[in-house]
Amino acid sequence: MLADDAVLFREGTARVLIDAGFEVTGQAGDAAELLDLVSRDPPAAAIIDIRMPPGHSAEGLEAAVEIRRIAPDVGLLLLSQHVETHHAMRLMTEFEGGVGYLLKDRVSDLATFVSDVRRVANGDCVIDAELVARLVDKKREGDPLADLTERERTVLAFMAQGRSNSALSAELCLSGKTIEAHVRSIFMKLNLSVDAGDHRRVLAVLAFLRR
Amino acid sequence: MTTKASFARARTERPPAGTRATDELPGPSHDGRGRRARRIAAWAVGLLCAALVIGGFSLGVRLPNLHNGLIAASFTAVGLFVVGRRPGNREGWLFIATGLAHAVMFFGRQYGFFAASTAEGADALPATTWVTWLGVWPLPLVLVLAGVTLMCFPDGRLPSPRWRPVVAVMMATGAVLAICSALWPVEYAENSLSVPHPLHVGGYDTAQRLWNVIAPAAYLLIQLAWAACVVVRMRRAEGDEARQLRWFVYAVAIGAAAMAMGLIFFGSAAPGVLAVPVVAVAAGVAIVKYRLYDIDLVINKTLVVGAMAAIITAGYVAVVVGFGRLVGVEPGPNPVLAIVATAIVAIAFEPARRRVQRTADRLVYGDRPSPYEALARLSTQLSGAGRHADLFSELASTVAGGVGAAEVTLWVGADEELVAVASWPPSDHGSQLATAPKNLASLGDGGRTHVRPIVHQGSLRGAVTLNKPPGEVMTSSDDRLLHDLAAQAGLVIDNAGLAVELQHRLHEISLQAAELQAAGKRIVAAQDKARRRIERDLHDGAQQRLVTLALTLQSLSQRVASARDDTLVAQVEEARVQLSQALAELREMARGIHPAILTQEGLEAALGFLAERAPLPVQLDVCLPRRLGQDVEATAYFVVSEALTNAAKHSGASSIAVVGRLRDGRLCIEVTDNGQGGADGHWGSGLQGLLDRLATLNGRLTVHSPVGGGSRLSAELPCE
């Protein structure tokens, strides 16, 4: 399911997804149309532009909240021209997983995008790498991140993006145990409690980074 | 109280003595005949009196009788003068009667004195005893007549009908005494007359004994009666009558002073007696000519000169005699002491004169400020800062106080459009002053209104109009004071004009400032609107197209991959990466033009974004309970953005704190860094742009940046 007021972009994305083996069950030009389509035939995932008519502010986000209410199993991937921590936090706090927040540019990186869509459909979280990088690079007084090793910083960034340990071990070509050790070390250094569940972990890390 | 009030009204309604030429004459035909008859009668009496006085003086000058001659001559002359100038004035006739009676007495006594001084005695002249008798017995009646004359001064009428019984008793007493004196020689001895009494009625001893007891008391009562009447009249008199009475009292005082000086220094009553005509002349002036001379000024100067003469004499005597005796200098002329005395008098003269002048002013003018005080007071008021409306009121009250006016109005403007700006007594509400403009000529229409144009630097600036209380006229000193005050008023009006013009200009400037501010606000709003539109155009247009292009490239790269052309794959991938960078750059640009988050999520979120991206650690403490106006949010955002950029570039700070609060409807933003301070120089065009933005919102921006002490930028924006 796709919702974006820009027809060309919508069509392009649809073609990319179809090429990648997805079935595009519907396309909507605004939030109302999207809700109508979703309620009639709930898809595995909905890819929604945050900024849509009529207000061009955060209509996509409001629509996502409504979809979660009427069809809790629909994965929600929100796209935007620019990513804001503010919106990311809202997504992570208001939704219990199955949400993603990406720059629109990401659709051109087919492999990653397709995997992100699948993760969202599977109930995982996806946070845009640029946003996470910005938070990790954020200047802090007496920066606690300074204690982290380069590898730990990379692991932290991936965690913030919503990757699971297994995804991390695949990405970084490290064993699951090594990844676990890194994660423990990070949580200890940052004085965070190790939380069960990927979603909670992402939230905790994001909240920390945002401070 | 009622009678007193009605009496006062009755008197004020009557014009003052001497103002009506023919107040006793009912018709024109009667007028001519009556006037001729009166003139003939007056001439006849005048000739008779002159004959008696000249005849009397031809028989010698004798001090005990001198006063009768002087009274006869002066009162008759003044009476004739008054009757000539004011035929309707009864007082003139009373003067003539008094003069004639004295003339008869004078002649009779002269006759007796002359006869007694000759060797032949009473037989030296014919009918000596009878003629002398005529000079003696009328005395009580003449005294009553003189008393009534004084009681009726200045208009020839009693102050009120209630005095008629008093006059009746006086006349009865006088008649009884006169009859007694006519029958027995009871008054011959005390008048130094040695001529015998023509009648020889028995019981002289008893009569003389009774006379000695009754006569002094009766005389005293008559004197007290008229004195009381004069005092009562003086106390109640206002306006012209008061002025006339002051002339009279002044003359009496001079006479009394002359009498006292004569008795003290020369042991003689001659100076006092010689001063008697002064009283008559003063009374005549009071009736006929009082308008010409300001008695107040005369009294004032007399008091000052008299007091100074007394002080100088006393001081001189004290030094020469007292000090001389104290240090044992021999009596007699001593040049040293004389010089010392002169020096002391010279040094003490001016301070003493000033004090005496003040006392005299208070005595003469009462609470009314002297002309000098009025001017001095006005000068003080002029120099003290005040609204020109107050100054006008002060001016009006100063004029009123200075010339004793009942009503004063101050007009301002050119000749044809004079507008009343202040009045005295002050009206409770301004409505009285809200009259249509008048021209100068019509200001005096009120009849008794005095008009004084105010001219400054050759052109008419306004006018003063005033009404004196009923019966009072403008004296020459009033006129001079009014002239001086009017000159000052010209200055005040000129200043007030300047002040009004200044106020007008200020008003214009403030209007222009408001217009400028509104224009600035519109420009900033338009600018913000344009920025938002560009950002949205970018978002919906270029960014969207580029993203779509990236998708196309994506498809292309897939197809190229299947074509197994590595170079082509690399080129397409390169294009995709460059496009991605271009998108990132475009994103930054759009954000710089206008951050979408500011419009979408508000200031708090937008500042959070700024803090996230700042090159320095930022402690963000922003707590805003509600969204604010777009212009306020944008301005605050750009203020913080600029402050963060500056701090990062120049301050060398290691951290920055941003605090934002809403207090009393004002957004307060504070950006503090811990850098090296002295940042004033680094705020270039950026600061000016912010100041311009803030100015359009009535905001305030202060930068506190002491060298070495960090910088603090505070901005305050009204959010209503």
PDB file of N, CA, C and O in Angstrom, chain A residues 6 8-9 12-13 15-16 19 51 56-58 81-87 103-105 107-110 130 134-135 138-141, chain B residues 535-536 539-540 543-544 547-548 550-551 554-555 558 576 580 583 587 591 596-597 600-601 605 609 611-617 619 655:
ATOM      1  N   ALA A   6       2.575  12.922  -4.540  1.00  0.00           N
ATOM      2  CA  ALA A   6       3.332  13.075  -5.795  1.00  0.00           C
ATOM      3  C   ALA A   6       3.194  11.793  -6.618  1.00  0.00           C
ATOM      4  O   ALA A   6       3.730  10.748  -6.260  1.00  0.00           O
ATOM      5  N   LEU A   8       4.231  10.863  -9.620  1.00  0.00           N
ATOM      6  CA  LEU A   8       5.431  10.293 -10.258  1.00  0.00           C
ATOM      7  C   LEU A   8       6.227   9.458  -9.262  1.00  0.00           C
ATOM      8  O   LEU A   8       6.651   8.339  -9.541  1.00  0.00           O
ATOM      9  N   PHE A   9       6.440  10.037  -8.090  1.00  0.00           N
ATOM     10  CA  PHE A   9       7.212   9.344  -7.061  1.00  0.00           C
ATOM     11  C   PHE A   9       6.502   8.056  -6.648  1.00  0.00           C
ATOM     12  O   PHE A   9       7.108   6.996  -6.468  1.00  0.00           O
ATOM     13  N   GLY A  12       6.813   5.536  -9.336  1.00  0.00           N
ATOM     14  CA  GLY A  12       8.199   5.040  -9.380  1.00  0.00           C
ATOM     15  C   GLY A  12       8.464   4.040  -8.274  1.00  0.00           C
ATOM     16  O   GLY A  12       9.032   2.959  -8.483  1.00  0.00           O
ATOM     17  N   THR A  13       8.025   4.385  -7.069  1.00  0.00           N
ATOM     18  CA  THR A  13       8.222   3.515  -5.917  1.00  0.00           C
ATOM     19  C   THR A  13       7.497   2.178  -6.138  1.00  0.00           C
ATOM     20  O   THR A  13       8.043   1.102  -5.856  1.00  0.00           O
ATOM     21  N   ARG A  15       6.786   0.787  -8.916  1.00  0.00           N
ATOM     22  CA  ARG A  15       7.485  -0.036  -9.907  1.00  0.00           C
ATOM     23  C   ARG A  15       8.677  -0.742  -9.264  1.00  0.00           C
ATOM     24  O   ARG A  15       8.905  -1.935  -9.461  1.00  0.00           O
ATOM     25  N   VAL A  16       9.438   0.030  -8.458  1.00  0.00           N
ATOM     26  CA  VAL A  16      10.612  -0.526  -7.770  1.00  0.00           C
ATOM     27  C   VAL A  16      10.200  -1.713  -6.910  1.00  0.00           C
ATOM     28  O   VAL A  16      10.821  -2.799  -6.938  1.00  0.00           O
ATOM     29  N   ASP A  19       9.054  -4.629  -8.967  1.00  0.00           N
ATOM     30  CA  ASP A  19      10.251  -5.279  -9.525  1.00  0.00           C
ATOM     31  C   ASP A  19      10.919  -6.158  -8.475  1.00  0.00           C
ATOM     32  O   ASP A  19      11.470  -7.210  -8.765  1.00  0.00           O
ATOM     33  N   ARG A  51       4.180  14.235   4.761  1.00  0.00           N
ATOM     34  CA  ARG A  51       3.614  15.559   4.436  1.00  0.00           C
ATOM     35  C   ARG A  51       2.702  15.411   3.223  1.00  0.00           C
ATOM     36  O   ARG A  51       3.142  15.217   2.104  1.00  0.00           O
ATOM     37  N   HIS A  56      -0.236  19.819   4.380  1.00  0.00           N
ATOM     38  CA  HIS A  56       1.193  19.723   4.099  1.00  0.00           C
ATOM     39  C   HIS A  56       2.016  19.853   5.366  1.00  0.00           C
ATOM     40  O   HIS A  56       3.040  20.533   5.380  1.00  0.00           O
ATOM     41  N   SER A  57       1.547  19.210   6.480  1.00  0.00           N
ATOM     42  CA  SER A  57       2.424  19.235   7.654  1.00  0.00           C
ATOM     43  C   SER A  57       2.727  17.796   8.091  1.00  0.00           C
ATOM     44  O   SER A  57       3.703  17.227   7.622  1.00  0.00           O
ATOM     45  N   ALA A  58       1.881  17.180   8.910  1.00  0.00           N
ATOM     46  CA  ALA A  58       2.197  15.812   9.363  1.00  0.00           C
ATOM     47  C   ALA A  58       0.981  14.917   9.227  1.00  0.00           C
ATOM     48  O   ALA A  58       0.712  14.084  10.091  1.00  0.00           O
ATOM     49  N   GLN A  81      10.868  14.194   3.205  1.00  0.00           N
ATOM     50  CA  GLN A  81      11.994  14.841   2.521  1.00  0.00           C
ATOM     51  C   GLN A  81      13.129  15.106   3.503  1.00  0.00           C
ATOM     52  O   GLN A  81      14.273  15.221   3.116  1.00  0.00           O
ATOM     53  N   HIS A  82      12.763  15.314   4.787  1.00  0.00           N
ATOM     54  CA  HIS A  82      13.823  15.450   5.801  1.00  0.00           C
ATOM     55  C   HIS A  82      13.349  14.802   7.091  1.00  0.00           C
ATOM     56  O   HIS A  82      12.156  14.822   7.419  1.00  0.00           O
ATOM     57  N   VAL A  83      14.301  14.231   7.783  1.00  0.00           N
ATOM     58  CA  VAL A  83      13.920  13.466   8.973  1.00  0.00           C
ATOM     59  C   VAL A  83      14.164  14.286  10.241  1.00  0.00           C
ATOM     60  O   VAL A  83      15.204  14.930  10.382  1.00  0.00           O
ATOM     61  N   GLU A  84      13.192  14.242  11.132  1.00  0.00           N
ATOM     62  CA  GLU A  84      13.287  15.018  12.368  1.00  0.00           C
ATOM     63  C   GLU A  84      13.248  14.080  13.566  1.00  0.00           C
ATOM     64  O   GLU A  84      12.419  13.168  13.620  1.00  0.00           O
ATOM     65  N   THR A  85      14.116  14.321  14.523  1.00  0.00           N
ATOM     66  CA  THR A  85      14.154  13.530  15.750  1.00  0.00           C
ATOM     67  C   THR A  85      12.789  13.528  16.419  1.00  0.00           C
ATOM     68  O   THR A  85      12.315  12.521  16.940  1.00  0.00           O
ATOM     69  N   HIS A  86      12.224  14.711  16.383  1.00  0.00           N
ATOM     70  CA  HIS A  86      10.906  14.922  16.964  1.00  0.00           C
ATOM     71  C   HIS A  86       9.905  13.856  16.486  1.00  0.00           C
ATOM     72  O   HIS A  86       9.234  13.202  17.280  1.00  0.00           O
ATOM     73  N   HIS A  87       9.868  13.683  15.144  1.00  0.00           N
ATOM     74  CA  HIS A  87       8.929  12.712  14.579  1.00  0.00           C
ATOM     75  C   HIS A  87       9.335  11.281  14.925  1.00  0.00           C
ATOM     76  O   HIS A  87       8.488  10.455  15.251  1.00  0.00           O
ATOM     77  N   LEU A 103      14.136   8.768   4.983  1.00  0.00           N
ATOM     78  CA  LEU A 103      14.175   9.808   3.969  1.00  0.00           C
ATOM     79  C   LEU A 103      13.639   9.228   2.665  1.00  0.00           C
ATOM     80  O   LEU A 103      13.831   8.054   2.376  1.00  0.00           O
ATOM     81  N   LYS A 104      13.005  10.091   1.901  1.00  0.00           N
ATOM     82  CA  LYS A 104      12.466   9.605   0.624  1.00  0.00           C
ATOM     83  C   LYS A 104      13.583   9.082  -0.288  1.00  0.00           C
ATOM     84  O   LYS A 104      13.382   8.168  -1.079  1.00  0.00           O
ATOM     85  N   ASP A 105      14.776   9.693  -0.134  1.00  0.00           N
ATOM     86  CA  ASP A 105      15.904   9.289  -0.992  1.00  0.00           C
ATOM     87  C   ASP A 105      16.159   7.778  -0.928  1.00  0.00           C
ATOM     88  O   ASP A 105      16.674   7.175  -1.864  1.00  0.00           O
ATOM     89  N   VAL A 107      14.480   5.263  -1.210  1.00  0.00           N
ATOM     90  CA  VAL A 107      13.850   4.351  -2.173  1.00  0.00           C
ATOM     91  C   VAL A 107      14.775   4.026  -3.347  1.00  0.00           C
ATOM     92  O   VAL A 107      14.610   3.016  -4.036  1.00  0.00           O
ATOM     93  N   SER A 108      15.784   4.917  -3.553  1.00  0.00           N
ATOM     94  CA  SER A 108      16.670   4.675  -4.698  1.00  0.00           C
ATOM     95  C   SER A 108      17.743   3.630  -4.351  1.00  0.00           C
ATOM     96  O   SER A 108      18.434   3.143  -5.248  1.00  0.00           O
ATOM     97  N   ASP A 109      17.884   3.333  -3.072  1.00  0.00           N
ATOM     98  CA  ASP A 109      18.835   2.277  -2.679  1.00  0.00           C
ATOM     99  C   ASP A 109      18.003   1.008  -2.485  1.00  0.00           C
ATOM    100  O   ASP A 109      17.534   0.718  -1.377  1.00  0.00           O
ATOM    101  N   LEU A 110      17.813   0.322  -3.591  1.00  0.00           N
ATOM    102  CA  LEU A 110      16.812  -0.733  -3.665  1.00  0.00           C
ATOM    103  C   LEU A 110      16.942  -1.759  -2.541  1.00  0.00           C
ATOM    104  O   LEU A 110      15.989  -2.030  -1.814  1.00  0.00           O
ATOM    105  N   GLU A 130      20.592   8.680   8.494  1.00  0.00           N
ATOM    106  CA  GLU A 130      21.053  10.068   8.598  1.00  0.00           C
ATOM    107  C   GLU A 130      20.672  10.673   9.945  1.00  0.00           C
ATOM    108  O   GLU A 130      21.462  11.353  10.592  1.00  0.00           O
ATOM    109  N   ARG A 134      23.195  11.873  12.844  1.00  0.00           N
ATOM    110  CA  ARG A 134      23.130  13.229  13.387  1.00  0.00           C
ATOM    111  C   ARG A 134      23.113  13.188  14.913  1.00  0.00           C
ATOM    112  O   ARG A 134      23.792  13.954  15.581  1.00  0.00           O
ATOM    113  N   LEU A 135      22.347  12.252  15.454  1.00  0.00           N
ATOM    114  CA  LEU A 135      22.245  12.160  16.908  1.00  0.00           C
ATOM    115  C   LEU A 135      23.550  11.670  17.523  1.00  0.00           C
ATOM    116  O   LEU A 135      23.968  12.146  18.579  1.00  0.00           O
ATOM    117  N   LYS A 138      26.018  14.363  17.540  1.00  0.00           N
ATOM    118  CA  LYS A 138      25.611  15.558  18.299  1.00  0.00           C
ATOM    119  C   LYS A 138      26.627  15.855  19.398  1.00  0.00           C
ATOM    120  O   LYS A 138      27.096  14.971  20.097  1.00  0.00           O
ATOM    121  N   LYS A 139      26.952  17.167  19.530  1.00  0.00           N
ATOM    122  CA  LYS A 139      27.946  17.566  20.529  1.00  0.00           C
ATOM    123  C   LYS A 139      27.306  17.569  21.912  1.00  0.00           C
ATOM    124  O   LYS A 139      26.207  18.082  22.104  1.00  0.00           O
ATOM    125  N   ARG A 140      28.004  16.967  22.821  1.00  0.00           N
ATOM    126  CA  ARG A 140      27.482  16.919  24.186  1.00  0.00           C
ATOM    127  C   ARG A 140      28.560  17.369  25.138  1.00  0.00           C
ATOM    128  O   ARG A 140      29.752  17.193  24.864  1.00  0.00           O
ATOM    129  N   GLU A 141      28.138  17.865  26.259  1.00  0.00           N
ATOM    130  CA  GLU A 141      29.101  18.241  27.282  1.00  0.00           C
ATOM    131  C   GLU A 141      29.534  16.980  28.016  1.00  0.00           C
ATOM    132  O   GLU A 141      28.669  16.181  28.414  1.00  0.00           O
TER     133      GLU A 141
ATOM    134  N   GLU B 535      10.230  27.095   0.238  1.00  0.00           N
ATOM    135  CA  GLU B 535      10.521  25.784   0.842  1.00  0.00           C
ATOM    136  C   GLU B 535       9.513  24.754   0.343  1.00  0.00           C
ATOM    137  O   GLU B 535       9.860  23.616   0.004  1.00  0.00           O
ATOM    138  N   ARG B 536       8.256  25.158   0.286  1.00  0.00           N
ATOM    139  CA  ARG B 536       7.225  24.208  -0.132  1.00  0.00           C
ATOM    140  C   ARG B 536       7.342  23.889  -1.621  1.00  0.00           C
ATOM    141  O   ARG B 536       7.170  22.726  -2.032  1.00  0.00           O
ATOM    142  N   HIS B 539       9.991  21.468  -1.907  1.00  0.00           N
ATOM    143  CA  HIS B 539       9.536  20.180  -1.382  1.00  0.00           C
ATOM    144  C   HIS B 539       8.660  19.466  -2.402  1.00  0.00           C
ATOM    145  O   HIS B 539       8.872  18.287  -2.717  1.00  0.00           O
ATOM    146  N   ASP B 540       7.689  20.222  -2.918  1.00  0.00           N
ATOM    147  CA  ASP B 540       6.744  19.584  -3.840  1.00  0.00           C
ATOM    148  C   ASP B 540       7.281  19.505  -5.264  1.00  0.00           C
ATOM    149  O   ASP B 540       6.805  18.713  -6.062  1.00  0.00           O
ATOM    150  N   GLN B 543      12.619  18.780  -5.133  1.00  0.00           N
ATOM    151  CA  GLN B 543      12.995  17.626  -4.317  1.00  0.00           C
ATOM    152  C   GLN B 543      12.251  16.370  -4.798  1.00  0.00           C
ATOM    153  O   GLN B 543      12.830  15.301  -4.960  1.00  0.00           O
ATOM    154  N   GLN B 544      10.945  16.587  -5.015  1.00  0.00           N
ATOM    155  CA  GLN B 544      10.107  15.477  -5.455  1.00  0.00           C
ATOM    156  C   GLN B 544      10.624  14.896  -6.789  1.00  0.00           C
ATOM    157  O   GLN B 544      10.768  13.682  -6.952  1.00  0.00           O
ATOM    158  N   VAL B 547      13.884  13.044  -6.328  1.00  0.00           N
ATOM    159  CA  VAL B 547      13.686  11.731  -5.701  1.00  0.00           C
ATOM    160  C   VAL B 547      13.161  10.753  -6.753  1.00  0.00           C
ATOM    161  O   VAL B 547      13.615   9.592  -6.855  1.00  0.00           O
ATOM    162  N   THR B 548      12.214  11.258  -7.543  1.00  0.00           N
ATOM    163  CA  THR B 548      11.675  10.412  -8.619  1.00  0.00           C
ATOM    164  C   THR B 548      12.780  10.038  -9.606  1.00  0.00           C
ATOM    165  O   THR B 548      12.879   8.895 -10.058  1.00  0.00           O
ATOM    166  N   ALA B 550      15.854   9.736  -8.877  1.00  0.00           N
ATOM    167  CA  ALA B 550      16.670   8.717  -8.218  1.00  0.00           C
ATOM    168  C   ALA B 550      16.060   7.331  -8.416  1.00  0.00           C
ATOM    169  O   ALA B 550      16.775   6.341  -8.637  1.00  0.00           O
ATOM    170  N   LEU B 551      14.731   7.289  -8.359  1.00  0.00           N
ATOM    171  CA  LEU B 551      14.033   6.026  -8.583  1.00  0.00           C
ATOM    172  C   LEU B 551      14.287   5.515 -10.011  1.00  0.00           C
ATOM    173  O   LEU B 551      14.563   4.336 -10.234  1.00  0.00           O
ATOM    174  N   GLN B 554      17.534   4.215 -10.297  1.00  0.00           N
ATOM    175  CA  GLN B 554      17.543   2.908  -9.626  1.00  0.00           C
ATOM    176  C   GLN B 554      17.139   1.813 -10.627  1.00  0.00           C
ATOM    177  O   GLN B 554      17.828   0.788 -10.769  1.00  0.00           O
ATOM    178  N   SER B 555      16.030   2.062 -11.341  1.00  0.00           N
ATOM    179  CA  SER B 555      15.569   1.094 -12.329  1.00  0.00           C
ATOM    180  C   SER B 555      16.623   0.896 -13.410  1.00  0.00           C
ATOM    181  O   SER B 555      16.934  -0.223 -13.822  1.00  0.00           O
ATOM    182  N   GLN B 558      19.451  -1.252 -12.440  1.00  0.00           N
ATOM    183  CA  GLN B 558      19.099  -2.670 -12.438  1.00  0.00           C
ATOM    184  C   GLN B 558      19.211  -3.250 -13.855  1.00  0.00           C
ATOM    185  O   GLN B 558      19.733  -4.347 -14.058  1.00  0.00           O
ATOM    186  N   ARG B 576      23.811   8.043  -9.274  1.00  0.00           N
ATOM    187  CA  ARG B 576      22.871   7.883  -8.155  1.00  0.00           C
ATOM    188  C   ARG B 576      23.423   8.520  -6.873  1.00  0.00           C
ATOM    189  O   ARG B 576      22.720   9.238  -6.172  1.00  0.00           O
ATOM    190  N   SER B 580      22.060  11.680  -4.860  1.00  0.00           N
ATOM    191  CA  SER B 580      21.769  11.604  -3.428  1.00  0.00           C
ATOM    192  C   SER B 580      22.397  12.789  -2.693  1.00  0.00           C
ATOM    193  O   SER B 580      21.768  13.420  -1.849  1.00  0.00           O
ATOM    194  N   LEU B 583      20.488  15.863  -3.428  1.00  0.00           N
ATOM    195  CA  LEU B 583      19.269  15.887  -2.612  1.00  0.00           C
ATOM    196  C   LEU B 583      19.557  16.362  -1.188  1.00  0.00           C
ATOM    197  O   LEU B 583      18.816  17.165  -0.631  1.00  0.00           O
ATOM    198  N   ARG B 587      18.141  19.618   0.536  1.00  0.00           N
ATOM    199  CA  ARG B 587      17.433  19.519   1.802  1.00  0.00           C
ATOM    200  C   ARG B 587      17.921  20.594   2.776  1.00  0.00           C
ATOM    201  O   ARG B 587      17.143  21.305   3.401  1.00  0.00           O
ATOM    202  N   ARG B 591      15.926  23.834   4.258  1.00  0.00           N
ATOM    203  CA  ARG B 591      15.835  24.052   5.697  1.00  0.00           C
ATOM    204  C   ARG B 591      16.321  25.448   6.077  1.00  0.00           C
ATOM    205  O   ARG B 591      15.755  26.112   6.934  1.00  0.00           O
ATOM    206  N   ALA B 596      10.804  23.544   7.866  1.00  0.00           N
ATOM    207  CA  ALA B 596       9.424  23.069   7.840  1.00  0.00           C
ATOM    208  C   ALA B 596       8.942  22.707   9.235  1.00  0.00           C
ATOM    209  O   ALA B 596       7.771  22.889   9.567  1.00  0.00           O
ATOM    210  N   ILE B 597       9.864  22.221  10.043  1.00  0.00           N
ATOM    211  CA  ILE B 597       9.485  21.787  11.393  1.00  0.00           C
ATOM    212  C   ILE B 597       8.944  22.943  12.223  1.00  0.00           C
ATOM    213  O   ILE B 597       8.090  22.765  13.082  1.00  0.00           O
ATOM    214  N   GLN B 600       5.453  23.237  11.130  1.00  0.00           N
ATOM    215  CA  GLN B 600       4.680  22.042  11.451  1.00  0.00           C
ATOM    216  C   GLN B 600       4.577  21.780  12.949  1.00  0.00           C
ATOM    217  O   GLN B 600       3.517  21.437  13.455  1.00  0.00           O
ATOM    218  N   GLU B 601       5.734  21.899  13.632  1.00  0.00           N
ATOM    219  CA  GLU B 601       5.753  21.467  15.030  1.00  0.00           C
ATOM    220  C   GLU B 601       5.957  22.593  16.025  1.00  0.00           C
ATOM    221  O   GLU B 601       5.881  22.355  17.232  1.00  0.00           O
ATOM    222  N   ALA B 605      10.182  22.409  19.007  1.00  0.00           N
ATOM    223  CA  ALA B 605      10.765  21.349  18.186  1.00  0.00           C
ATOM    224  C   ALA B 605      11.848  21.907  17.275  1.00  0.00           C
ATOM    225  O   ALA B 605      12.921  21.306  17.111  1.00  0.00           O
ATOM    226  N   PHE B 609      15.817  20.958  17.007  1.00  0.00           N
ATOM    227  CA  PHE B 609      16.553  20.601  15.801  1.00  0.00           C
ATOM    228  C   PHE B 609      17.843  21.407  15.686  1.00  0.00           C
ATOM    229  O   PHE B 609      18.909  20.872  15.375  1.00  0.00           O
ATOM    230  N   ALA B 611      19.535  22.704  18.096  1.00  0.00           N
ATOM    231  CA  ALA B 611      20.473  22.244  19.116  1.00  0.00           C
ATOM    232  C   ALA B 611      21.156  20.956  18.668  1.00  0.00           C
ATOM    233  O   ALA B 611      22.351  20.765  18.886  1.00  0.00           O
ATOM    234  N   GLU B 612      20.365  20.079  18.015  1.00  0.00           N
ATOM    235  CA  GLU B 612      20.905  18.806  17.544  1.00  0.00           C
ATOM    236  C   GLU B 612      22.038  19.007  16.556  1.00  0.00           C
ATOM    237  O   GLU B 612      23.003  18.260  16.518  1.00  0.00           O
ATOM    238  N   ARG B 613      21.870  20.023  15.742  1.00  0.00           N
ATOM    239  CA  ARG B 613      22.810  20.207  14.649  1.00  0.00           C
ATOM    240  C   ARG B 613      23.903  21.216  14.976  1.00  0.00           C
ATOM    241  O   ARG B 613      24.780  21.451  14.155  1.00  0.00           O
ATOM    242  N   ALA B 614      23.834  21.812  16.164  1.00  0.00           N
ATOM    243  CA  ALA B 614      24.806  22.848  16.485  1.00  0.00           C
ATOM    244  C   ALA B 614      26.188  22.240  16.611  1.00  0.00           C
ATOM    245  O   ALA B 614      26.336  21.105  17.063  1.00  0.00           O
ATOM    246  N   PRO B 615      27.212  22.968  16.208  1.00  0.00           N
ATOM    247  CA  PRO B 615      28.571  22.451  16.306  1.00  0.00           C
ATOM    248  C   PRO B 615      29.095  22.456  17.744  1.00  0.00           C
ATOM    249  O   PRO B 615      30.230  22.075  17.975  1.00  0.00           O
ATOM    250  N   LEU B 616      28.285  22.940  18.673  1.00  0.00           N
ATOM    251  CA  LEU B 616      28.686  22.978  20.083  1.00  0.00           C
ATOM    252  C   LEU B 616      27.595  22.316  20.908  1.00  0.00           C
ATOM    253  O   LEU B 616      26.438  22.289  20.484  1.00  0.00           O
ATOM    254  N   PRO B 617      27.942  21.789  22.090  1.00  0.00           N
ATOM    255  CA  PRO B 617      26.890  21.257  22.967  1.00  0.00           C
ATOM    256  C   PRO B 617      25.924  22.371  23.359  1.00  0.00           C
ATOM    257  O   PRO B 617      26.360  23.456  23.743  1.00  0.00           O
ATOM    258  N   GLN B 619      22.671  23.267  25.776  1.00  0.00           N
ATOM    259  CA  GLN B 619      21.717  22.932  26.830  1.00  0.00           C
ATOM    260  C   GLN B 619      20.409  23.628  26.479  1.00  0.00           C
ATOM    261  O   GLN B 619      20.316  24.847  26.563  1.00  0.00           O
ATOM    262  N   SER B 655      30.275  25.434  25.612  1.00  0.00           N
ATOM    263  CA  SER B 655      28.867  25.055  25.659  1.00  0.00           C
ATOM    264  C   SER B 655      27.989  26.298  25.628  1.00  0.00           C
ATOM    265  O   SER B 655      28.424  27.399  25.969  1.00  0.00           O
TER     266      SER B 655
END
